[in-house]
Amino acid sequence: GQNIDQPTEMTATEGAIVQINCTYQTSGFNGLFWYQQHAGEAPTFLSYNVLDGLEEKGRFSSFLSRSKGYSYLLLKELQMKDSASYLCAVLNDYKLSFGAGTTVTVRA
Amino acid sequence: DAGVTQSPTHLIKTRGQHVTLRCSPISGHKSVSWYQQVLGQGPQFIFQYYEKEERGRGNFPDRFSARQFPNYSSELNVNALLLGDSALYLCASSLPQGSYGYTFGSGTRLTVV
């Protein structure tokens, strides 16, 4: 089975940093994705990790530790438009298994 | 270059009815996956098709079926609709390995009344 856990909600102030953790236990692993989803819209790709370590892409960074079954998404210099749900998803062969999502609210 | 397109965007159906949802993948993508997202949850895998063959199926009843056409577009069919089928249905296209990323369409919001 697949078990992917992430916090339900997080709140942060504009300009601050927020770290969203994701832990997973899955029967197979071909990589881990982070997606951003605004209410009522499609998930949009943020990052992909398949090897251990940190991947940096502008204000967003993602980290993976395969031995610990752990990843995090780091959002820096938060902007109001970053208020959204952030989904952690594990790829197993051809299938993505998603966590329930973390709703991030950015306050002025 | 067009992304993944889905139609219709919104749909209201009555319990017991049948629905067909459509998806056109990104040009060059031969793999199409369908996901169901209930409000407040992450997307759940329904099907993946590659080269017109079903590659995998999630834990959904036989009321759910799909197919892929020679141009790689796809249809998701749901029979005997239940209130619990109300959800956002997402289509994603990808290259075969998947590791290059899945691009999602904007989805079809299905409401069953």
CSV table of N, CA and C in Angstrom, one decimal, chain A residues 30 33 35 37 40-45 48 87 91 93-101, chain B residues 35 37 40-43 45 48 55-57 88 90 97-99 101-102 104-106 109:
chain,number,residue,atom,x,y,z
A,30,ASN,N,10.0,5.7,-7.8
A,30,ASN,CA,10.7,6.1,-9.0
A,30,ASN,C,10.8,7.7,-9.0
A,33,PHE,N,7.4,14.0,-6.5
A,33,PHE,CA,7.0,15.3,-7.1
A,33,PHE,C,6.4,16.2,-6.1
A,35,TYR,N,3.7,19.4,-6.3
A,35,TYR,CA,2.8,20.2,-7.2
A,35,TYR,C,2.1,21.3,-6.3
A,37,GLN,N,-1.4,23.7,-6.2
A,37,GLN,CA,-2.7,23.7,-6.7
A,37,GLN,C,-3.5,24.8,-6.1
A,40,GLY,N,-9.7,25.0,-7.1
A,40,GLY,CA,-10.5,24.8,-8.3
A,40,GLY,C,-9.7,24.6,-9.6
A,41,GLU,N,-8.4,24.6,-9.4
A,41,GLU,CA,-7.5,24.6,-10.6
A,41,GLU,C,-6.7,23.3,-10.7
A,42,ALA,N,-6.0,23.1,-11.8
A,42,ALA,CA,-5.2,21.9,-11.9
A,42,ALA,C,-3.9,22.0,-11.1
A,43,PRO,N,-3.4,20.9,-10.7
A,43,PRO,CA,-2.0,20.9,-10.1
A,43,PRO,C,-1.0,21.3,-11.1
A,44,THR,N,0.0,22.2,-10.7
A,44,THR,CA,1.1,22.6,-11.6
A,44,THR,C,2.4,22.1,-11.0
A,45,PHE,N,3.2,21.6,-11.8
A,45,PHE,CA,4.5,21.0,-11.4
A,45,PHE,C,5.4,22.0,-10.8
A,48,TYR,N,10.9,17.9,-8.9
A,48,TYR,CA,11.0,16.4,-9.0
A,48,TYR,C,12.3,16.0,-8.4
A,87,LEU,N,1.0,19.7,-3.0
A,87,LEU,CA,0.8,18.2,-3.0
A,87,LEU,C,2.1,17.5,-3.2
A,91,LEU,N,6.0,8.7,-7.3
A,91,LEU,CA,5.9,8.0,-8.5
A,91,LEU,C,6.3,6.5,-8.3
A,93,ASP,N,6.5,3.4,-10.7
A,93,ASP,CA,6.3,2.9,-12.1
A,93,ASP,C,5.6,4.0,-12.8
A,94,TYR,N,4.3,3.9,-13.1
A,94,TYR,CA,3.6,4.8,-13.9
A,94,TYR,C,2.6,5.6,-13.1
A,95,LYS,N,2.4,5.2,-11.8
A,95,LYS,CA,1.3,5.7,-11.0
A,95,LYS,C,1.8,6.7,-10.0
A,96,LEU,N,1.1,7.9,-9.9
A,96,LEU,CA,1.4,8.9,-8.9
A,96,LEU,C,0.5,8.6,-7.7
A,97,SER,N,1.0,8.6,-6.5
A,97,SER,CA,0.2,8.5,-5.3
A,97,SER,C,0.4,9.8,-4.5
A,98,PHE,N,-0.7,10.5,-4.3
A,98,PHE,CA,-0.6,11.8,-3.7
A,98,PHE,C,-0.9,11.8,-2.2
A,99,GLY,N,-0.3,12.7,-1.5
A,99,GLY,CA,-0.8,13.1,-0.1
A,99,GLY,C,-2.0,13.9,-0.2
A,100,ALA,N,-2.6,14.2,0.9
A,100,ALA,CA,-3.9,14.9,0.9
A,100,ALA,C,-3.7,16.4,0.7
A,101,GLY,N,-2.4,16.9,0.7
A,101,GLY,CA,-2.1,18.3,0.4
A,101,GLY,C,-2.0,19.1,1.7
B,35,TYR,N,-7.3,10.9,-12.9
B,35,TYR,CA,-7.3,11.0,-11.5
B,35,TYR,C,-8.6,11.6,-11.0
B,37,GLN,N,-10.2,13.7,-7.9
B,37,GLN,CA,-9.9,14.5,-6.7
B,37,GLN,C,-11.2,15.0,-6.0
B,40,GLY,N,-10.8,18.5,-0.8
B,40,GLY,CA,-10.0,18.4,0.5
B,40,GLY,C,-9.1,17.2,0.5
B,41,GLN,N,-9.0,16.5,-0.6
B,41,GLN,CA,-8.1,15.3,-0.7
B,41,GLN,C,-7.1,15.5,-1.9
B,42,GLY,N,-6.1,14.7,-1.9
B,42,GLY,CA,-5.2,14.6,-3.1
B,42,GLY,C,-5.8,13.8,-4.2
B,43,PRO,N,-5.4,14.0,-5.4
B,43,PRO,CA,-5.9,13.1,-6.5
B,43,PRO,C,-5.7,11.7,-6.3
B,45,PHE,N,-5.5,7.9,-8.3
B,45,PHE,CA,-5.3,7.3,-9.6
B,45,PHE,C,-6.5,6.4,-10.0
B,48,GLN,N,-4.3,4.5,-16.3
B,48,GLN,CA,-3.4,5.0,-17.2
B,48,GLN,C,-3.4,4.2,-18.5
B,55,ARG,N,-2.7,0.4,-19.0
B,55,ARG,CA,-1.4,0.1,-18.4
B,55,ARG,C,-1.6,-0.2,-16.9
B,56,GLY,N,-2.7,0.4,-16.3
B,56,GLY,CA,-2.9,0.2,-14.9
B,56,GLY,C,-4.2,0.8,-14.5
B,57,ARG,N,-4.8,0.2,-13.4
B,57,ARG,CA,-6.0,0.7,-12.9
B,57,ARG,C,-6.0,0.8,-11.4
B,88,LEU,N,-13.5,16.5,-8.8
B,88,LEU,CA,-12.8,17.1,-10.0
B,88,LEU,C,-12.0,15.9,-10.6
B,90,LEU,N,-9.3,14.8,-13.2
B,90,LEU,CA,-8.1,15.4,-13.8
B,90,LEU,C,-7.5,14.4,-14.8
B,97,GLN,N,7.9,7.1,-19.4
B,97,GLN,CA,8.6,6.8,-18.2
B,97,GLN,C,7.9,7.5,-17.0
B,98,GLY,N,7.3,8.7,-17.3
B,98,GLY,CA,6.7,9.4,-16.2
B,98,GLY,C,7.6,10.3,-15.4
B,99,SER,N,8.9,10.0,-15.4
B,99,SER,CA,9.8,10.7,-14.6
B,99,SER,C,10.1,12.1,-15.1
B,101,GLY,N,7.8,14.1,-15.7
B,101,GLY,CA,6.7,15.0,-15.2
B,101,GLY,C,5.4,14.7,-15.8
B,102,TYR,N,4.4,14.8,-15.1
B,102,TYR,CA,3.0,14.7,-15.5
B,102,TYR,C,2.4,16.1,-15.6
B,104,PHE,N,-0.9,18.2,-15.9
B,104,PHE,CA,-2.4,18.0,-15.7
B,104,PHE,C,-3.2,19.0,-16.5
B,105,GLY,N,-4.3,18.6,-16.9
B,105,GLY,CA,-5.3,19.5,-17.5
B,105,GLY,C,-6.1,20.2,-16.4
B,106,SER,N,-6.9,21.2,-16.8
B,106,SER,CA,-7.6,22.0,-15.8
B,106,SER,C,-8.8,21.2,-15.1
B,109,ARG,N,-15.2,19.4,-13.5
B,109,ARG,CA,-15.8,19.4,-12.2
B,109,ARG,C,-17.2,18.7,-12.4
